[in-house]
mmCIF file with all atom_site columns, C-alpha atoms in Angstrom:
data_model
loop_
_atom_site.group_PDB
_atom_site.id
_atom_site.type_symbol
_atom_site.label_atom_id
_atom_site.label_alt_id
_atom_site.label_comp_id
_atom_site.label_asym_id
_atom_site.label_entity_id
_atom_site.label_seq_id
_atom_site.pdbx_PDB_ins_code
_atom_site.Cartn_x
_atom_site.Cartn_y
_atom_site.Cartn_z
_atom_site.occupancy
_atom_site.B_iso_or_equiv
_atom_site.pdbx_formal_charge
_atom_site.auth_seq_id
_atom_site.auth_comp_id
_atom_site.auth_asym_id
_atom_site.auth_atom_id
_atom_site.pdbx_PDB_model_num
ATOM 1   C CA . UNK A 1 1   ? 119.190 13.569  20.581  1.00 0.00 ? 8   UNK A CA 1
ATOM 2   C CA . UNK A 1 2   ? 117.618 11.835  17.563  1.00 0.00 ? 9   UNK A CA 1
ATOM 3   C CA . UNK A 1 3   ? 118.118 13.364  14.135  1.00 0.00 ? 10  UNK A CA 1
ATOM 4   C CA . UNK A 1 4   ? 115.132 14.482  12.082  1.00 0.00 ? 11  UNK A CA 1
ATOM 5   C CA . UNK A 1 5   ? 114.668 13.008  8.625   1.00 0.00 ? 12  UNK A CA 1
ATOM 6   C CA . UNK A 1 6   ? 115.870 16.296  7.126   1.00 0.00 ? 13  UNK A CA 1
ATOM 7   C CA . UNK A 1 7   ? 119.304 15.804  8.643   1.00 0.00 ? 14  UNK A CA 1
ATOM 8   C CA . UNK A 1 8   ? 119.746 12.547  6.701   1.00 0.00 ? 15  UNK A CA 1
ATOM 9   C CA . UNK A 1 9   ? 118.977 14.114  3.324   1.00 0.00 ? 16  UNK A CA 1
ATOM 10  C CA . UNK A 1 10  ? 121.493 14.018  0.523   1.00 0.00 ? 17  UNK A CA 1
ATOM 11  C CA . UNK A 1 11  ? 121.650 16.096  -2.621  1.00 0.00 ? 18  UNK A CA 1
ATOM 12  C CA . UNK A 1 12  ? 118.919 14.962  -4.997  1.00 0.00 ? 19  UNK A CA 1
ATOM 13  C CA . UNK A 1 13  ? 116.682 13.540  -2.253  1.00 0.00 ? 20  UNK A CA 1
ATOM 14  C CA . UNK A 1 14  ? 113.054 14.603  -2.111  1.00 0.00 ? 21  UNK A CA 1
ATOM 15  C CA . UNK A 1 15  ? 110.969 15.017  1.049   1.00 0.00 ? 22  UNK A CA 1
ATOM 16  C CA . UNK A 1 16  ? 107.545 13.378  0.826   1.00 0.00 ? 23  UNK A CA 1
ATOM 17  C CA . UNK A 1 17  ? 105.675 14.038  4.029   1.00 0.00 ? 24  UNK A CA 1
ATOM 18  C CA . UNK A 1 18  ? 107.863 12.712  6.811   1.00 0.00 ? 25  UNK A CA 1
ATOM 19  C CA . UNK A 1 19  ? 109.937 10.543  4.446   1.00 0.00 ? 26  UNK A CA 1
ATOM 20  C CA . UNK A 1 20  ? 112.926 11.269  2.282   1.00 0.00 ? 27  UNK A CA 1
ATOM 21  C CA . UNK A 1 21  ? 112.920 9.487   -1.074  1.00 0.00 ? 28  UNK A CA 1
ATOM 22  C CA . UNK A 1 22  ? 116.059 9.158   -3.180  1.00 0.00 ? 29  UNK A CA 1
ATOM 23  C CA . UNK A 1 23  ? 115.829 10.809  -6.586  1.00 0.00 ? 30  UNK A CA 1
ATOM 24  C CA . UNK A 1 24  ? 117.788 7.866   -8.012  1.00 0.00 ? 31  UNK A CA 1
ATOM 25  C CA . UNK A 1 25  ? 115.302 5.328   -6.627  1.00 0.00 ? 32  UNK A CA 1
ATOM 26  C CA . UNK A 1 26  ? 112.412 7.340   -8.036  1.00 0.00 ? 33  UNK A CA 1
ATOM 27  C CA . UNK A 1 27  ? 113.995 7.531   -11.497 1.00 0.00 ? 34  UNK A CA 1
ATOM 28  C CA . UNK A 1 28  ? 114.830 3.820   -11.504 1.00 0.00 ? 35  UNK A CA 1
ATOM 29  C CA . UNK A 1 29  ? 111.304 2.981   -10.362 1.00 0.00 ? 36  UNK A CA 1
ATOM 30  C CA . UNK A 1 30  ? 109.902 5.118   -13.155 1.00 0.00 ? 37  UNK A CA 1
ATOM 31  C CA . UNK A 1 31  ? 112.064 3.323   -15.759 1.00 0.00 ? 38  UNK A CA 1
ATOM 32  C CA . UNK A 1 32  ? 110.845 -0.037  -14.409 1.00 0.00 ? 39  UNK A CA 1
ATOM 33  C CA . UNK A 1 33  ? 107.202 1.122   -14.536 1.00 0.00 ? 40  UNK A CA 1
ATOM 34  C CA . UNK A 1 34  ? 107.663 2.472   -18.076 1.00 0.00 ? 41  UNK A CA 1
ATOM 35  C CA . UNK A 1 35  ? 109.168 -0.813  -19.318 1.00 0.00 ? 42  UNK A CA 1
ATOM 36  C CA . UNK A 1 36  ? 106.398 -2.832  -17.634 1.00 0.00 ? 43  UNK A CA 1
ATOM 37  C CA . UNK A 1 37  ? 103.791 -0.638  -19.313 1.00 0.00 ? 44  UNK A CA 1
ATOM 38  C CA . UNK A 1 38  ? 105.559 -0.969  -22.699 1.00 0.00 ? 45  UNK A CA 1
ATOM 39  C CA . UNK A 1 39  ? 105.074 -4.718  -22.317 1.00 0.00 ? 46  UNK A CA 1
ATOM 40  C CA . UNK A 1 40  ? 101.425 -4.043  -21.351 1.00 0.00 ? 47  UNK A CA 1
ATOM 41  C CA . UNK A 1 41  ? 101.811 -6.008  -18.133 1.00 0.00 ? 48  UNK A CA 1
ATOM 42  C CA . UNK A 1 42  ? 99.844  -5.483  -14.947 1.00 0.00 ? 49  UNK A CA 1
ATOM 43  C CA . UNK A 1 43  ? 101.773 -5.114  -11.716 1.00 0.00 ? 50  UNK A CA 1
ATOM 44  C CA . UNK A 1 44  ? 100.431 -8.527  -10.707 1.00 0.00 ? 51  UNK A CA 1
ATOM 45  C CA . UNK A 1 45  ? 101.663 -10.235 -13.877 1.00 0.00 ? 52  UNK A CA 1
ATOM 46  C CA . UNK A 1 46  ? 105.058 -8.523  -13.623 1.00 0.00 ? 53  UNK A CA 1
ATOM 47  C CA . UNK A 1 47  ? 105.395 -9.578  -9.964  1.00 0.00 ? 54  UNK A CA 1
ATOM 48  C CA . UNK A 1 48  ? 104.720 -13.191 -10.934 1.00 0.00 ? 55  UNK A CA 1
ATOM 49  C CA . UNK A 1 49  ? 107.224 -13.101 -13.834 1.00 0.00 ? 56  UNK A CA 1
ATOM 50  C CA . UNK A 1 50  ? 109.931 -11.553 -11.607 1.00 0.00 ? 57  UNK A CA 1
ATOM 51  C CA . UNK A 1 51  ? 109.215 -13.817 -8.621  1.00 0.00 ? 58  UNK A CA 1
ATOM 52  C CA . UNK A 1 52  ? 108.469 -10.914 -6.266  1.00 0.00 ? 59  UNK A CA 1
ATOM 53  C CA . UNK A 1 53  ? 105.370 -9.694  -4.454  1.00 0.00 ? 60  UNK A CA 1
ATOM 54  C CA . UNK A 1 54  ? 102.972 -7.110  -5.859  1.00 0.00 ? 61  UNK A CA 1
ATOM 55  C CA . UNK A 1 55  ? 103.749 -4.956  -2.806  1.00 0.00 ? 62  UNK A CA 1
ATOM 56  C CA . UNK A 1 56  ? 107.431 -5.032  -3.755  1.00 0.00 ? 63  UNK A CA 1
ATOM 57  C CA . UNK A 1 57  ? 106.583 -3.949  -7.313  1.00 0.00 ? 64  UNK A CA 1
ATOM 58  C CA . UNK A 1 58  ? 104.510 -1.047  -5.978  1.00 0.00 ? 65  UNK A CA 1
ATOM 59  C CA . UNK A 1 59  ? 107.295 0.088   -3.633  1.00 0.00 ? 66  UNK A CA 1
ATOM 60  C CA . UNK A 1 60  ? 110.019 -0.211  -6.290  1.00 0.00 ? 67  UNK A CA 1
ATOM 61  C CA . UNK A 1 61  ? 108.016 1.591   -8.975  1.00 0.00 ? 68  UNK A CA 1
ATOM 62  C CA . UNK A 1 62  ? 107.193 4.311   -6.457  1.00 0.00 ? 69  UNK A CA 1
ATOM 63  C CA . UNK A 1 63  ? 110.860 4.800   -5.604  1.00 0.00 ? 70  UNK A CA 1
ATOM 64  C CA . UNK A 1 64  ? 110.194 3.755   -2.021  1.00 0.00 ? 71  UNK A CA 1
ATOM 65  C CA . UNK A 1 65  ? 112.330 0.632   -1.920  1.00 0.00 ? 72  UNK A CA 1
ATOM 66  C CA . UNK A 1 66  ? 115.745 -0.542  -3.060  1.00 0.00 ? 73  UNK A CA 1
ATOM 67  C CA . UNK A 1 67  ? 116.356 -4.216  -3.827  1.00 0.00 ? 74  UNK A CA 1
ATOM 68  C CA . UNK A 1 68  ? 119.200 -6.675  -3.686  1.00 0.00 ? 75  UNK A CA 1
ATOM 69  C CA . UNK A 1 69  ? 121.319 -7.153  -6.790  1.00 0.00 ? 76  UNK A CA 1
ATOM 70  C CA . UNK A 1 70  ? 119.826 -10.620 -7.261  1.00 0.00 ? 77  UNK A CA 1
ATOM 71  C CA . UNK A 1 71  ? 116.247 -9.299  -7.225  1.00 0.00 ? 78  UNK A CA 1
ATOM 72  C CA . UNK A 1 72  ? 117.183 -6.407  -9.506  1.00 0.00 ? 79  UNK A CA 1
ATOM 73  C CA . UNK A 1 73  ? 118.665 -8.884  -12.018 1.00 0.00 ? 80  UNK A CA 1
ATOM 74  C CA . UNK A 1 74  ? 115.436 -10.933 -11.867 1.00 0.00 ? 81  UNK A CA 1
ATOM 75  C CA . UNK A 1 75  ? 113.448 -7.759  -12.532 1.00 0.00 ? 82  UNK A CA 1
ATOM 76  C CA . UNK A 1 76  ? 115.627 -6.897  -15.546 1.00 0.00 ? 83  UNK A CA 1
ATOM 77  C CA . UNK A 1 77  ? 115.355 -10.415 -16.945 1.00 0.00 ? 84  UNK A CA 1
ATOM 78  C CA . UNK A 1 78  ? 111.578 -10.494 -16.465 1.00 0.00 ? 85  UNK A CA 1
ATOM 79  C CA . UNK A 1 79  ? 111.322 -7.139  -18.268 1.00 0.00 ? 86  UNK A CA 1
ATOM 80  C CA . UNK A 1 80  ? 113.524 -8.464  -21.101 1.00 0.00 ? 87  UNK A CA 1
ATOM 81  C CA . UNK A 1 81  ? 116.133 -5.759  -20.589 1.00 0.00 ? 88  UNK A CA 1
ATOM 82  C CA . UNK A 1 82  ? 119.392 -5.302  -18.689 1.00 0.00 ? 89  UNK A CA 1
ATOM 83  C CA . UNK A 1 83  ? 120.186 -3.714  -15.339 1.00 0.00 ? 90  UNK A CA 1
ATOM 84  C CA . UNK A 1 84  ? 122.182 -0.852  -16.882 1.00 0.00 ? 91  UNK A CA 1
ATOM 85  C CA . UNK A 1 85  ? 119.196 0.250   -18.933 1.00 0.00 ? 92  UNK A CA 1
ATOM 86  C CA . UNK A 1 86  ? 116.965 0.191   -15.848 1.00 0.00 ? 93  UNK A CA 1
ATOM 87  C CA . UNK A 1 87  ? 119.587 2.195   -13.960 1.00 0.00 ? 94  UNK A CA 1
ATOM 88  C CA . UNK A 1 88  ? 119.824 4.688   -16.825 1.00 0.00 ? 95  UNK A CA 1
ATOM 89  C CA . UNK A 1 89  ? 123.546 3.987   -17.232 1.00 0.00 ? 96  UNK A CA 1
ATOM 90  C CA . UNK A 1 90  ? 123.736 3.155   -20.926 1.00 0.00 ? 97  UNK A CA 1
ATOM 91  C CA . UNK A 1 91  ? 122.599 4.565   -24.220 1.00 0.00 ? 98  UNK A CA 1
ATOM 92  C CA . UNK A 1 92  ? 119.711 2.722   -25.763 1.00 0.00 ? 99  UNK A CA 1
ATOM 93  C CA . UNK A 1 93  ? 120.722 -0.475  -27.533 1.00 0.00 ? 100 UNK A CA 1
ATOM 94  C CA . UNK A 1 94  ? 119.792 -0.362  -31.235 1.00 0.00 ? 101 UNK A CA 1
ATOM 95  C CA . UNK A 1 95  ? 116.680 -2.484  -31.898 1.00 0.00 ? 102 UNK A CA 1
ATOM 96  C CA . UNK A 1 96  ? 118.582 -4.922  -34.130 1.00 0.00 ? 103 UNK A CA 1
ATOM 97  C CA . UNK A 1 97  ? 121.042 -5.632  -31.281 1.00 0.00 ? 104 UNK A CA 1
ATOM 98  C CA . UNK A 1 98  ? 118.609 -5.892  -28.347 1.00 0.00 ? 105 UNK A CA 1
ATOM 99  C CA . UNK A 1 99  ? 118.129 -9.651  -28.654 1.00 0.00 ? 106 UNK A CA 1
ATOM 100 C CA . UNK A 1 100 ? 121.893 -10.247 -28.808 1.00 0.00 ? 107 UNK A CA 1
ATOM 101 C CA . UNK A 1 101 ? 122.495 -7.933  -25.852 1.00 0.00 ? 108 UNK A CA 1
ATOM 102 C CA . UNK A 1 102 ? 119.758 -9.610  -23.807 1.00 0.00 ? 109 UNK A CA 1
ATOM 103 C CA . UNK A 1 103 ? 121.227 -13.046 -24.590 1.00 0.00 ? 110 UNK A CA 1
ATOM 104 C CA . UNK A 1 104 ? 124.705 -11.880 -23.539 1.00 0.00 ? 111 UNK A CA 1
ATOM 105 C CA . UNK A 1 105 ? 123.240 -10.675 -20.225 1.00 0.00 ? 112 UNK A CA 1
ATOM 106 C CA . UNK A 1 106 ? 121.580 -14.049 -19.680 1.00 0.00 ? 113 UNK A CA 1
ATOM 107 C CA . UNK A 1 107 ? 124.814 -15.926 -20.462 1.00 0.00 ? 114 UNK A CA 1
ATOM 108 C CA . UNK A 1 108 ? 126.748 -13.684 -18.076 1.00 0.00 ? 115 UNK A CA 1
ATOM 109 C CA . UNK A 1 109 ? 124.444 -14.762 -15.226 1.00 0.00 ? 116 UNK A CA 1
ATOM 110 C CA . UNK A 1 110 ? 125.239 -18.462 -15.739 1.00 0.00 ? 117 UNK A CA 1
ATOM 111 C CA . UNK A 1 111 ? 127.935 -20.192 -13.730 1.00 0.00 ? 118 UNK A CA 1
ATOM 112 C CA . UNK A 1 112 ? 131.291 -20.815 -15.463 1.00 0.00 ? 119 UNK A CA 1
ATOM 113 C CA . UNK A 1 113 ? 130.320 -24.332 -16.547 1.00 0.00 ? 120 UNK A CA 1
ATOM 114 C CA . UNK A 1 114 ? 127.065 -23.111 -18.070 1.00 0.00 ? 121 UNK A CA 1
ATOM 115 C CA . UNK A 1 115 ? 128.872 -20.286 -19.864 1.00 0.00 ? 122 UNK A CA 1
ATOM 116 C CA . UNK A 1 116 ? 131.403 -22.735 -21.335 1.00 0.00 ? 123 UNK A CA 1
ATOM 117 C CA . UNK A 1 117 ? 128.635 -25.033 -22.592 1.00 0.00 ? 124 UNK A CA 1
ATOM 118 C CA . UNK A 1 118 ? 126.807 -22.135 -24.247 1.00 0.00 ? 125 UNK A CA 1
ATOM 119 C CA . UNK A 1 119 ? 130.001 -20.779 -25.827 1.00 0.00 ? 126 UNK A CA 1
ATOM 120 C CA . UNK A 1 120 ? 131.049 -24.176 -27.235 1.00 0.00 ? 127 UNK A CA 1
ATOM 121 C CA . UNK A 1 121 ? 127.548 -24.743 -28.597 1.00 0.00 ? 128 UNK A CA 1
ATOM 122 C CA . UNK A 1 122 ? 127.515 -21.304 -30.216 1.00 0.00 ? 129 UNK A CA 1
ATOM 123 C CA . UNK A 1 123 ? 130.949 -21.912 -31.782 1.00 0.00 ? 130 UNK A CA 1
ATOM 124 C CA . UNK A 1 124 ? 129.722 -25.154 -33.356 1.00 0.00 ? 131 UNK A CA 1
ATOM 125 C CA . UNK A 1 125 ? 126.543 -23.501 -34.654 1.00 0.00 ? 132 UNK A CA 1
ATOM 126 C CA . UNK A 1 126 ? 128.387 -20.496 -36.093 1.00 0.00 ? 133 UNK A CA 1
ATOM 127 C CA . UNK A 1 127 ? 130.971 -22.719 -37.813 1.00 0.00 ? 134 UNK A CA 1
ATOM 128 C CA . UNK A 1 128 ? 128.185 -24.865 -39.294 1.00 0.00 ? 135 UNK A CA 1
ATOM 129 C CA . UNK A 1 129 ? 126.270 -21.818 -40.534 1.00 0.00 ? 136 UNK A CA 1
ATOM 130 C CA . UNK A 1 130 ? 129.418 -20.399 -42.160 1.00 0.00 ? 137 UNK A CA 1
ATOM 131 C CA . UNK A 1 131 ? 130.169 -23.727 -43.865 1.00 0.00 ? 138 UNK A CA 1
ATOM 132 C CA . UNK A 1 132 ? 126.660 -23.879 -45.285 1.00 0.00 ? 139 UNK A CA 1
ATOM 133 C CA . UNK A 1 133 ? 126.487 -20.204 -46.206 1.00 0.00 ? 140 UNK A CA 1
ATOM 134 C CA . UNK A 1 134 ? 126.835 -19.124 -49.819 1.00 0.00 ? 141 UNK A CA 1
ATOM 135 C CA . UNK A 1 135 ? 128.822 -16.053 -48.784 1.00 0.00 ? 142 UNK A CA 1
#
């Protein structure tokens, strides 16, 4: 005998008509929508920046669809934030550190060779700045 949708529910799930929607997906979708709106982007523009369809944006923001890790990382990068913030897993990064944190997230997504190139380049730049600094 087939189970009804109610038998698949977990704590925190919400029944919408004949569907069960995860509370976590809804909250994540709401954080994504809020960030998109902070940037004053339409769903169409956001979809283009993230390399996903408008339908996917609508489903994610509505808490109706989960994504792969790769797509979720693209969404975070397009929104100029990190996956932990979108998942609600971290405290807000202070404004003066957001750019550094975002750059660290971008570097982390590079392959090992790319990471090494960036790190060596940064070391050279930092050493040069310190040599030329009056302090």
